[in-house]
Backbone as a printed PyTorch tensor [residue, N CA C, xyz], in Angstrom:
tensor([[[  0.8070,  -1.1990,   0.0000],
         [  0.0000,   0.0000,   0.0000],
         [  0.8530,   1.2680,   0.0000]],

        [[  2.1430,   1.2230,   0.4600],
         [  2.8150,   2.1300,   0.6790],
         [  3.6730,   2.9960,  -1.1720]],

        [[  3.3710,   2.1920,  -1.8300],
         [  3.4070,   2.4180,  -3.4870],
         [  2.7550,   3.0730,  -3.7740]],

        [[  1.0980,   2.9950,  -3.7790],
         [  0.1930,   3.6320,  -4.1150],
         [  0.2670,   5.0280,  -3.1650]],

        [[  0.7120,   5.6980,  -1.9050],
         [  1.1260,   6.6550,  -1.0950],
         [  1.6360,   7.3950,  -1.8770]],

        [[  2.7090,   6.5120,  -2.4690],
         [  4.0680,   7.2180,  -2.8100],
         [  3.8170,   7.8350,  -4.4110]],

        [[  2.8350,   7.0420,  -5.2500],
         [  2.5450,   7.5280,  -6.1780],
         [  1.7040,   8.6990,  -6.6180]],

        [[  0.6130,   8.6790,  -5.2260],
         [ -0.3580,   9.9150,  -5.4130],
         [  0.3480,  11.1510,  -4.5270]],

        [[  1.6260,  10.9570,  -3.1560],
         [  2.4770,  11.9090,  -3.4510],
         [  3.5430,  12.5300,  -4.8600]],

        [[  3.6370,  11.8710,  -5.6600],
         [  4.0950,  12.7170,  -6.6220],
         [  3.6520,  13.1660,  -7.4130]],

        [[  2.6280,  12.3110,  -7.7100],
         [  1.3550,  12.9030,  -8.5430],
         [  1.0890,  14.6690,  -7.9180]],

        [[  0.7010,  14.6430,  -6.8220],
         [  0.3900,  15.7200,  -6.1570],
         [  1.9460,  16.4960,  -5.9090]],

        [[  2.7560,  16.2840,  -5.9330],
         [  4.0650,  17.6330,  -6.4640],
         [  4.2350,  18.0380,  -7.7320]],

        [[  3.9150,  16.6280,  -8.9720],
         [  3.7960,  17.3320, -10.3260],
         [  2.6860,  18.2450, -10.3500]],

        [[  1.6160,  17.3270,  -9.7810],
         [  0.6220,  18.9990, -10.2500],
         [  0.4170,  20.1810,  -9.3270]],

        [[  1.2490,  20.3690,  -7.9780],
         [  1.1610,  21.0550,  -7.6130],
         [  2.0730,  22.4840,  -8.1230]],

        [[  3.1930,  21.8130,  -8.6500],
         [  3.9900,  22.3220,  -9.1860],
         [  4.0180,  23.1220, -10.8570]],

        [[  3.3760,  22.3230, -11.7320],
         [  2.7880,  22.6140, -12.8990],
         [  2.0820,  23.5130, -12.5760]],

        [[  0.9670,  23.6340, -11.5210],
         [ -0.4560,  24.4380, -11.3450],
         [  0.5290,  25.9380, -11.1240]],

        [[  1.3080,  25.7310, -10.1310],
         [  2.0900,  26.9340,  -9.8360],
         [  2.9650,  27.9060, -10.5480]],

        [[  3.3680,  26.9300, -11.9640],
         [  4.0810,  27.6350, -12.9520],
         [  2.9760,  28.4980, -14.1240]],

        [[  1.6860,  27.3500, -13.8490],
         [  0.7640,  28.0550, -14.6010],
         [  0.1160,  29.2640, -13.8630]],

        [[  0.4040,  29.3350, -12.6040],
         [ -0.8440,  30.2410, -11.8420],
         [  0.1590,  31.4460, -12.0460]],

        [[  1.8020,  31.4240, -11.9350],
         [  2.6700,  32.5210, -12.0380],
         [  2.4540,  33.4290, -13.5510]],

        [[  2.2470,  32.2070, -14.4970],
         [  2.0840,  33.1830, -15.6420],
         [  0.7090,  33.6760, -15.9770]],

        [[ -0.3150,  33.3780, -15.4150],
         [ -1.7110,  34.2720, -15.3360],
         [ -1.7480,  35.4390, -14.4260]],

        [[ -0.7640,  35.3650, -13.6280],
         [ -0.7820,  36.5800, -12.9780],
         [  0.4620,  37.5930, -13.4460]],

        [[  1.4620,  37.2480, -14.4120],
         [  1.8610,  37.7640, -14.9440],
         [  1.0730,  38.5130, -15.8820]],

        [[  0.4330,  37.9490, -16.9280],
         [ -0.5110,  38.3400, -17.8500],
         [ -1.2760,  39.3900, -16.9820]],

        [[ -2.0340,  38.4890, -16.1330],
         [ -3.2790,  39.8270, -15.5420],
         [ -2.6230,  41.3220, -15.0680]],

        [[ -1.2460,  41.5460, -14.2300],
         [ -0.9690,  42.3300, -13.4380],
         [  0.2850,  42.7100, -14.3620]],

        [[  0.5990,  42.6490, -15.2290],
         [  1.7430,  43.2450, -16.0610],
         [  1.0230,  43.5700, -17.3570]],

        [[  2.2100,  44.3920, -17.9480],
         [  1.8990,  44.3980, -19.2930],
         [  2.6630,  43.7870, -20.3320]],

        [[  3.0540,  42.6580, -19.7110],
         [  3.7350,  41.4940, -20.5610],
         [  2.8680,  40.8770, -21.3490]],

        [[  3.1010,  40.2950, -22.6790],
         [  2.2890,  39.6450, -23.8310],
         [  2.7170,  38.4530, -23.4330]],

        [[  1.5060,  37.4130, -23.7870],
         [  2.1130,  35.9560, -23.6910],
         [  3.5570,  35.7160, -24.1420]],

        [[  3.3400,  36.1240, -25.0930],
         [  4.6820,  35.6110, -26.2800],
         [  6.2950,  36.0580, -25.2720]],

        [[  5.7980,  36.9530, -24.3610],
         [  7.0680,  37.1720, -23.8150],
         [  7.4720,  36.7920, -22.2410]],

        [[  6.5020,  36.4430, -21.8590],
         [  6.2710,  35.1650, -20.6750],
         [  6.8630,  33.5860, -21.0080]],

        [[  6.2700,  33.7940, -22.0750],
         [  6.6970,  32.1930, -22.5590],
         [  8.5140,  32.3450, -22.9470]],

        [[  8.5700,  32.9390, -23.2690],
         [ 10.6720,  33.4610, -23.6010],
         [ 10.9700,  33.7290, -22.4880]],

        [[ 10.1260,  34.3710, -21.2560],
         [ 11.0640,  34.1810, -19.6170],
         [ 11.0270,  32.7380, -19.1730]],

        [[ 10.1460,  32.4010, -19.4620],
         [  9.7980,  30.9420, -19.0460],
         [ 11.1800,  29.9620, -19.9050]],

        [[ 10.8540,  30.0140, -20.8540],
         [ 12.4240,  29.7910, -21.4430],
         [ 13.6600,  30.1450, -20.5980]],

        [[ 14.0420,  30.8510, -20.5420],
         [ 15.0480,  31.6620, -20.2730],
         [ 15.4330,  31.2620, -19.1600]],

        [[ 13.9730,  31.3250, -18.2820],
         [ 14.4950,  30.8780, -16.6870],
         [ 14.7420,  29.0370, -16.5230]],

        [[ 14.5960,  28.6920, -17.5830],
         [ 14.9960,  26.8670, -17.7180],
         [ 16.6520,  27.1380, -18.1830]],

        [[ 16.5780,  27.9510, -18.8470],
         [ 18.0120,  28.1680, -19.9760],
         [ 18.7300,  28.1580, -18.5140]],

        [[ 18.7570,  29.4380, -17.7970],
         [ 19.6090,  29.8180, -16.4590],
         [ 19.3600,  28.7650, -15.3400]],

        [[ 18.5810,  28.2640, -15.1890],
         [ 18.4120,  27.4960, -13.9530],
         [ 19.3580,  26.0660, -14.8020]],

        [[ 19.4230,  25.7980, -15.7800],
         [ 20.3740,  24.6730, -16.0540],
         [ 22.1960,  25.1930, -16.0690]],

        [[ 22.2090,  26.3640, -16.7450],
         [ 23.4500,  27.1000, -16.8660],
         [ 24.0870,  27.0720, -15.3400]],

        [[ 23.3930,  27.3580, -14.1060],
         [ 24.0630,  27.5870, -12.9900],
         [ 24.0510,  26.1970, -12.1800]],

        [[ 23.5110,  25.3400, -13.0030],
         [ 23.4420,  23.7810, -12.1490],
         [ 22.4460,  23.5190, -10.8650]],

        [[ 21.1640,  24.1730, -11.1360],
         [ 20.3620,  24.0850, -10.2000],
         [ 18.7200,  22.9980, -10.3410]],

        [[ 18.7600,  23.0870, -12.1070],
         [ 17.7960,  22.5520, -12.5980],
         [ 17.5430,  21.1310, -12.1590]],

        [[ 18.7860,  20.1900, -12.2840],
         [ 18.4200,  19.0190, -12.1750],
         [ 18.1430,  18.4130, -10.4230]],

        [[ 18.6810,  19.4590,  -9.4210],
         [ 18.2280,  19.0870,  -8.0460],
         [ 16.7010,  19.3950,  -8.5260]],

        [[ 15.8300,  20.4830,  -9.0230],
         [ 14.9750,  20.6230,  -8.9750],
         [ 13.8920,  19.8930,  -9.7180]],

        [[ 14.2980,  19.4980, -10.5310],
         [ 13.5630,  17.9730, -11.1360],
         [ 13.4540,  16.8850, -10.7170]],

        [[ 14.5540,  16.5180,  -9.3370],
         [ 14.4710,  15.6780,  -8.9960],
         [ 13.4290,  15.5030,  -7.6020]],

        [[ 13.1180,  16.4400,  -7.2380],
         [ 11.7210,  16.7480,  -6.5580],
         [ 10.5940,  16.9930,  -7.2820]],

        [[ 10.3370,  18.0230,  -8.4340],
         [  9.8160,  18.2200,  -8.6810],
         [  8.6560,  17.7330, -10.3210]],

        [[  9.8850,  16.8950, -10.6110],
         [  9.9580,  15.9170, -12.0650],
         [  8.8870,  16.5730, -13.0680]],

        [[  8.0830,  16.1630, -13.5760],
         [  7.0300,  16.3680, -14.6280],
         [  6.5630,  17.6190, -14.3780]],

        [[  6.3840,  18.1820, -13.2190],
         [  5.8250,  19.4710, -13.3070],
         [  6.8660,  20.7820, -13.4440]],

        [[  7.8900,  20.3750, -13.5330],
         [  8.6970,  21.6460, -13.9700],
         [  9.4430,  21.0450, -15.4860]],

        [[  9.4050,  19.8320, -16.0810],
         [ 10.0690,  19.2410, -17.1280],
         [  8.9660,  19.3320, -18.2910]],

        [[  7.8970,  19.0490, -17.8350],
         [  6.9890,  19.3780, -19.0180],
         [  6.7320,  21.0110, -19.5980]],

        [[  6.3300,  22.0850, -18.7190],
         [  6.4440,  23.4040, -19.2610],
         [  7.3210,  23.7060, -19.8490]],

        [[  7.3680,  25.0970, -20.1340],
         [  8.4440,  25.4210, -21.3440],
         [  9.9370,  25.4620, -20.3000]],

        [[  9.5730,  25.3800, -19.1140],
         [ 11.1960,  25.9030, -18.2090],
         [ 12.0700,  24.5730, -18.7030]],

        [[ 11.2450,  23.1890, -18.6370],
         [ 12.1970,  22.4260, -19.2200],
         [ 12.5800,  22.2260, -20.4210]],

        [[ 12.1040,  23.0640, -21.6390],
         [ 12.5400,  22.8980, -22.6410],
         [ 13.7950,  24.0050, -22.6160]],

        [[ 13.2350,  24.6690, -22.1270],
         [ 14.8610,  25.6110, -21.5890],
         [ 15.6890,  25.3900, -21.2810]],

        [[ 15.7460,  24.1150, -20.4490],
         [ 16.4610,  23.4260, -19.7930],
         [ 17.5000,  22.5700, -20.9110]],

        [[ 16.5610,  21.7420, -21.1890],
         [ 17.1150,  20.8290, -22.1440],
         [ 17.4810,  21.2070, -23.2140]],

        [[ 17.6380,  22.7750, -23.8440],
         [ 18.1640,  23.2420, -24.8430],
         [ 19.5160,  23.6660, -24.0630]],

        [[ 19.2960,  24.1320, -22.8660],
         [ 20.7250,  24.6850, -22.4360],
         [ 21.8670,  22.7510, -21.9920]],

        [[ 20.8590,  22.0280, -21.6830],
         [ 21.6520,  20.9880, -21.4720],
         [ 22.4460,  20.6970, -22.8620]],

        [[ 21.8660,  20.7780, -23.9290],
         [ 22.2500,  19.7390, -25.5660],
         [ 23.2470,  20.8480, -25.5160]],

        [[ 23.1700,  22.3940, -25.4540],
         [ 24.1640,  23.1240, -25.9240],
         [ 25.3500,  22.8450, -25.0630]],

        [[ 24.9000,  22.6640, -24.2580],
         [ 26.4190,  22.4060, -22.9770],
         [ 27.2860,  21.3860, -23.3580]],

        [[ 26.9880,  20.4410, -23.0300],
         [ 27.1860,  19.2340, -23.6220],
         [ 27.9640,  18.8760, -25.3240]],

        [[ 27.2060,  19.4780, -26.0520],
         [ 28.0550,  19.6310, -27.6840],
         [ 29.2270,  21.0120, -27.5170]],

        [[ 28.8500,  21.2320, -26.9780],
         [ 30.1200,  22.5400, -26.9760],
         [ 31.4610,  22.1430, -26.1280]],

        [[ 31.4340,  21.2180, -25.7460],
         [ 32.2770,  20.3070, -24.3520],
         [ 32.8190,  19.4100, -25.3330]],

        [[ 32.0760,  18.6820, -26.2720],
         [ 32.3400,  17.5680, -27.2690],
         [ 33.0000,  18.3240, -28.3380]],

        [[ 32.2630,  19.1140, -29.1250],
         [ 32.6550,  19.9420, -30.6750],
         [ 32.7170,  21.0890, -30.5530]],

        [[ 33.1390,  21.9660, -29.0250],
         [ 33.5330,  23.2390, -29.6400],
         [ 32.9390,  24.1270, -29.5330]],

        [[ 33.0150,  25.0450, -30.0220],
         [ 32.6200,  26.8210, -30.0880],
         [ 30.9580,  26.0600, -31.2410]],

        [[ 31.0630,  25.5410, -31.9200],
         [ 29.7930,  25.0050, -33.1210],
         [ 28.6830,  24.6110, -32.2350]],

        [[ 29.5600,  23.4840, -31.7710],
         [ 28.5800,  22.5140, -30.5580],
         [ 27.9950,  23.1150, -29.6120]],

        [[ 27.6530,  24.6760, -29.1190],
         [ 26.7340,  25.0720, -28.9720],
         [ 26.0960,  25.8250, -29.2550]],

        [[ 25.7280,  26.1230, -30.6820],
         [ 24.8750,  26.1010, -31.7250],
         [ 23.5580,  24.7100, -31.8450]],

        [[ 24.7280,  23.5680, -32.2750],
         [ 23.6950,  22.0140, -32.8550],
         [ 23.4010,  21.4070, -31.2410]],

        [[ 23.8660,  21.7490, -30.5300],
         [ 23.2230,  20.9190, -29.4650],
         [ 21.9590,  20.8800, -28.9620]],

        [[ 21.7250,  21.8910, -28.8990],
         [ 20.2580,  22.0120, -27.9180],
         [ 19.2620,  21.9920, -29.1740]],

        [[ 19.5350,  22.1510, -30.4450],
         [ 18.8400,  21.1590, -31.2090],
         [ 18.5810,  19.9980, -31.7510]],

        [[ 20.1750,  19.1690, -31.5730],
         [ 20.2390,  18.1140, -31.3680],
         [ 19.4020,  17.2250, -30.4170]],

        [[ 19.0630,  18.2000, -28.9350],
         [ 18.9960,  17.1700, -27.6240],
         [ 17.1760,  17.4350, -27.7150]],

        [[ 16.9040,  18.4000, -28.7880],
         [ 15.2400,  18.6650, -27.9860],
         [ 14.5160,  18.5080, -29.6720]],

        [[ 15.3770,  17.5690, -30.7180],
         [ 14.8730,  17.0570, -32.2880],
         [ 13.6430,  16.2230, -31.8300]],

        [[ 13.4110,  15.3260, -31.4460],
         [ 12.2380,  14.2070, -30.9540],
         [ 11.1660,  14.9350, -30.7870]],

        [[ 11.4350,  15.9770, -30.0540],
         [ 10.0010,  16.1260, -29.1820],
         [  9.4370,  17.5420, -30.1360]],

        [[ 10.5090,  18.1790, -30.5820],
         [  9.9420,  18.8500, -31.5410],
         [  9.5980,  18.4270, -32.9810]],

        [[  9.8260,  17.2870, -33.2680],
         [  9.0970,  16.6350, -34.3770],
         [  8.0000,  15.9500, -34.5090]],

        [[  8.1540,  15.5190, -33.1210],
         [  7.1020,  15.1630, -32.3390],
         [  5.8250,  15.6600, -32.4280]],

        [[  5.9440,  17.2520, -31.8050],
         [  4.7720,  18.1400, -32.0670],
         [  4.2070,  18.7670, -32.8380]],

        [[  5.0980,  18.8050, -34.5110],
         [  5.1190,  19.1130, -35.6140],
         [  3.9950,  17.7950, -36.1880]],

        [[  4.4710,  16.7140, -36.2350],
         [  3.3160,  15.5630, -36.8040],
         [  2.1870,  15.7270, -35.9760]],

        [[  1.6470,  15.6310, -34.5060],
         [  1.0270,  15.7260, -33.9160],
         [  0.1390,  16.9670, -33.8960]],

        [[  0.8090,  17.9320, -34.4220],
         [ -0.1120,  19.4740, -35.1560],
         [ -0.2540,  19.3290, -36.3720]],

        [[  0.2820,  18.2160, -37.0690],
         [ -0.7430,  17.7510, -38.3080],
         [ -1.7900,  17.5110, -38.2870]],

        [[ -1.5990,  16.1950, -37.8360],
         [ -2.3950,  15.4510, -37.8380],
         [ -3.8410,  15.5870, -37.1060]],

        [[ -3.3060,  16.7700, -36.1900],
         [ -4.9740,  17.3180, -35.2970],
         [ -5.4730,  18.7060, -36.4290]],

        [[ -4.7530,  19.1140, -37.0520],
         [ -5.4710,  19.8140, -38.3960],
         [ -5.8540,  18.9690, -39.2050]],

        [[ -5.8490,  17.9570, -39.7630],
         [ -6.2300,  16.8600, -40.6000],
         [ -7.6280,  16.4210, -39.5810]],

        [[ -7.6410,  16.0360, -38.5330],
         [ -8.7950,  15.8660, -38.0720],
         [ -9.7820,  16.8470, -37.8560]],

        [[ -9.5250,  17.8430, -37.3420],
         [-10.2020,  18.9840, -36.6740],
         [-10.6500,  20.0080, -37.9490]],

        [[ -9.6730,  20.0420, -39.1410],
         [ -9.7990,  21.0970, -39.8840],
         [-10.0690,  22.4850, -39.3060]],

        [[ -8.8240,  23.3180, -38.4880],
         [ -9.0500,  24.5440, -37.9540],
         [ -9.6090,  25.7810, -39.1850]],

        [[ -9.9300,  26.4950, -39.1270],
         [-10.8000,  28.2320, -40.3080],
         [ -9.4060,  29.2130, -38.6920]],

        [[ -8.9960,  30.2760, -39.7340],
         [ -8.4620,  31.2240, -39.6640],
         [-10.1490,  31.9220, -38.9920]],

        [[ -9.8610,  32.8080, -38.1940],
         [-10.9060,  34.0040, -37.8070],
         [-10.5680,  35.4580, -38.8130]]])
């Protein structure tokens, strides 16, 4: 029984945690005059830096899915691929890395935004 504990505690840190990254950027929106589009590039940014200073991965490791799924972890994992190829190949290697390390999931979402226009057929407003 102590599995099932342990599972609906993390369950309940991913989404407590997700809820919290989402509740930060609605109140960004509401109480600033920040545009989505530029919330979502801090949100970036602050994955980019929180991996750059070596803090990201303690924090995934509490916090797992709910800070790895938003955009902070794609921040993350672009600053990881660049780190990493630039260590391997150089001044280049961080350029191709963090496109190297985050190709899957962005191809990923490229077929998967097909294929829900192929079903859905979205109209422009």
């Amino acid at each position: 029984m102590s599995e099932v504990w342990k599972m609906i505690g993390t369950y309940a840190i991913v989404f407590s945690v997700g809820g919290a990254l989402c509740a930060v950027a609605e109140i960004l929106i509401v109480r600033t005059k920040l545009t989505p589009a530029r919330i979502l590039v801090l949100f970036l940014i602050t994955g980019i830096v929180l991996e750059g200073i070596g803090v990201y991965d303690a924090i995934f490791k509490v916090c797992q899915a709910g800070v790895s799924v938003p955009i902070v972890g794609f921040g993350a994992a672009l600053a990881k691929g660049s780190i990493a190829a630039a260590k391997t190949y150089g001044f280049i290697g961080a350029f191709a890395g963090g496109l190297i390390r985050t190709a899957f999931g962005i191809g990923t979402a490229i077929v998967m935004s097909y294929i829900v226009t192929l079903v859905f057929s979205p109209k422009t407003k």
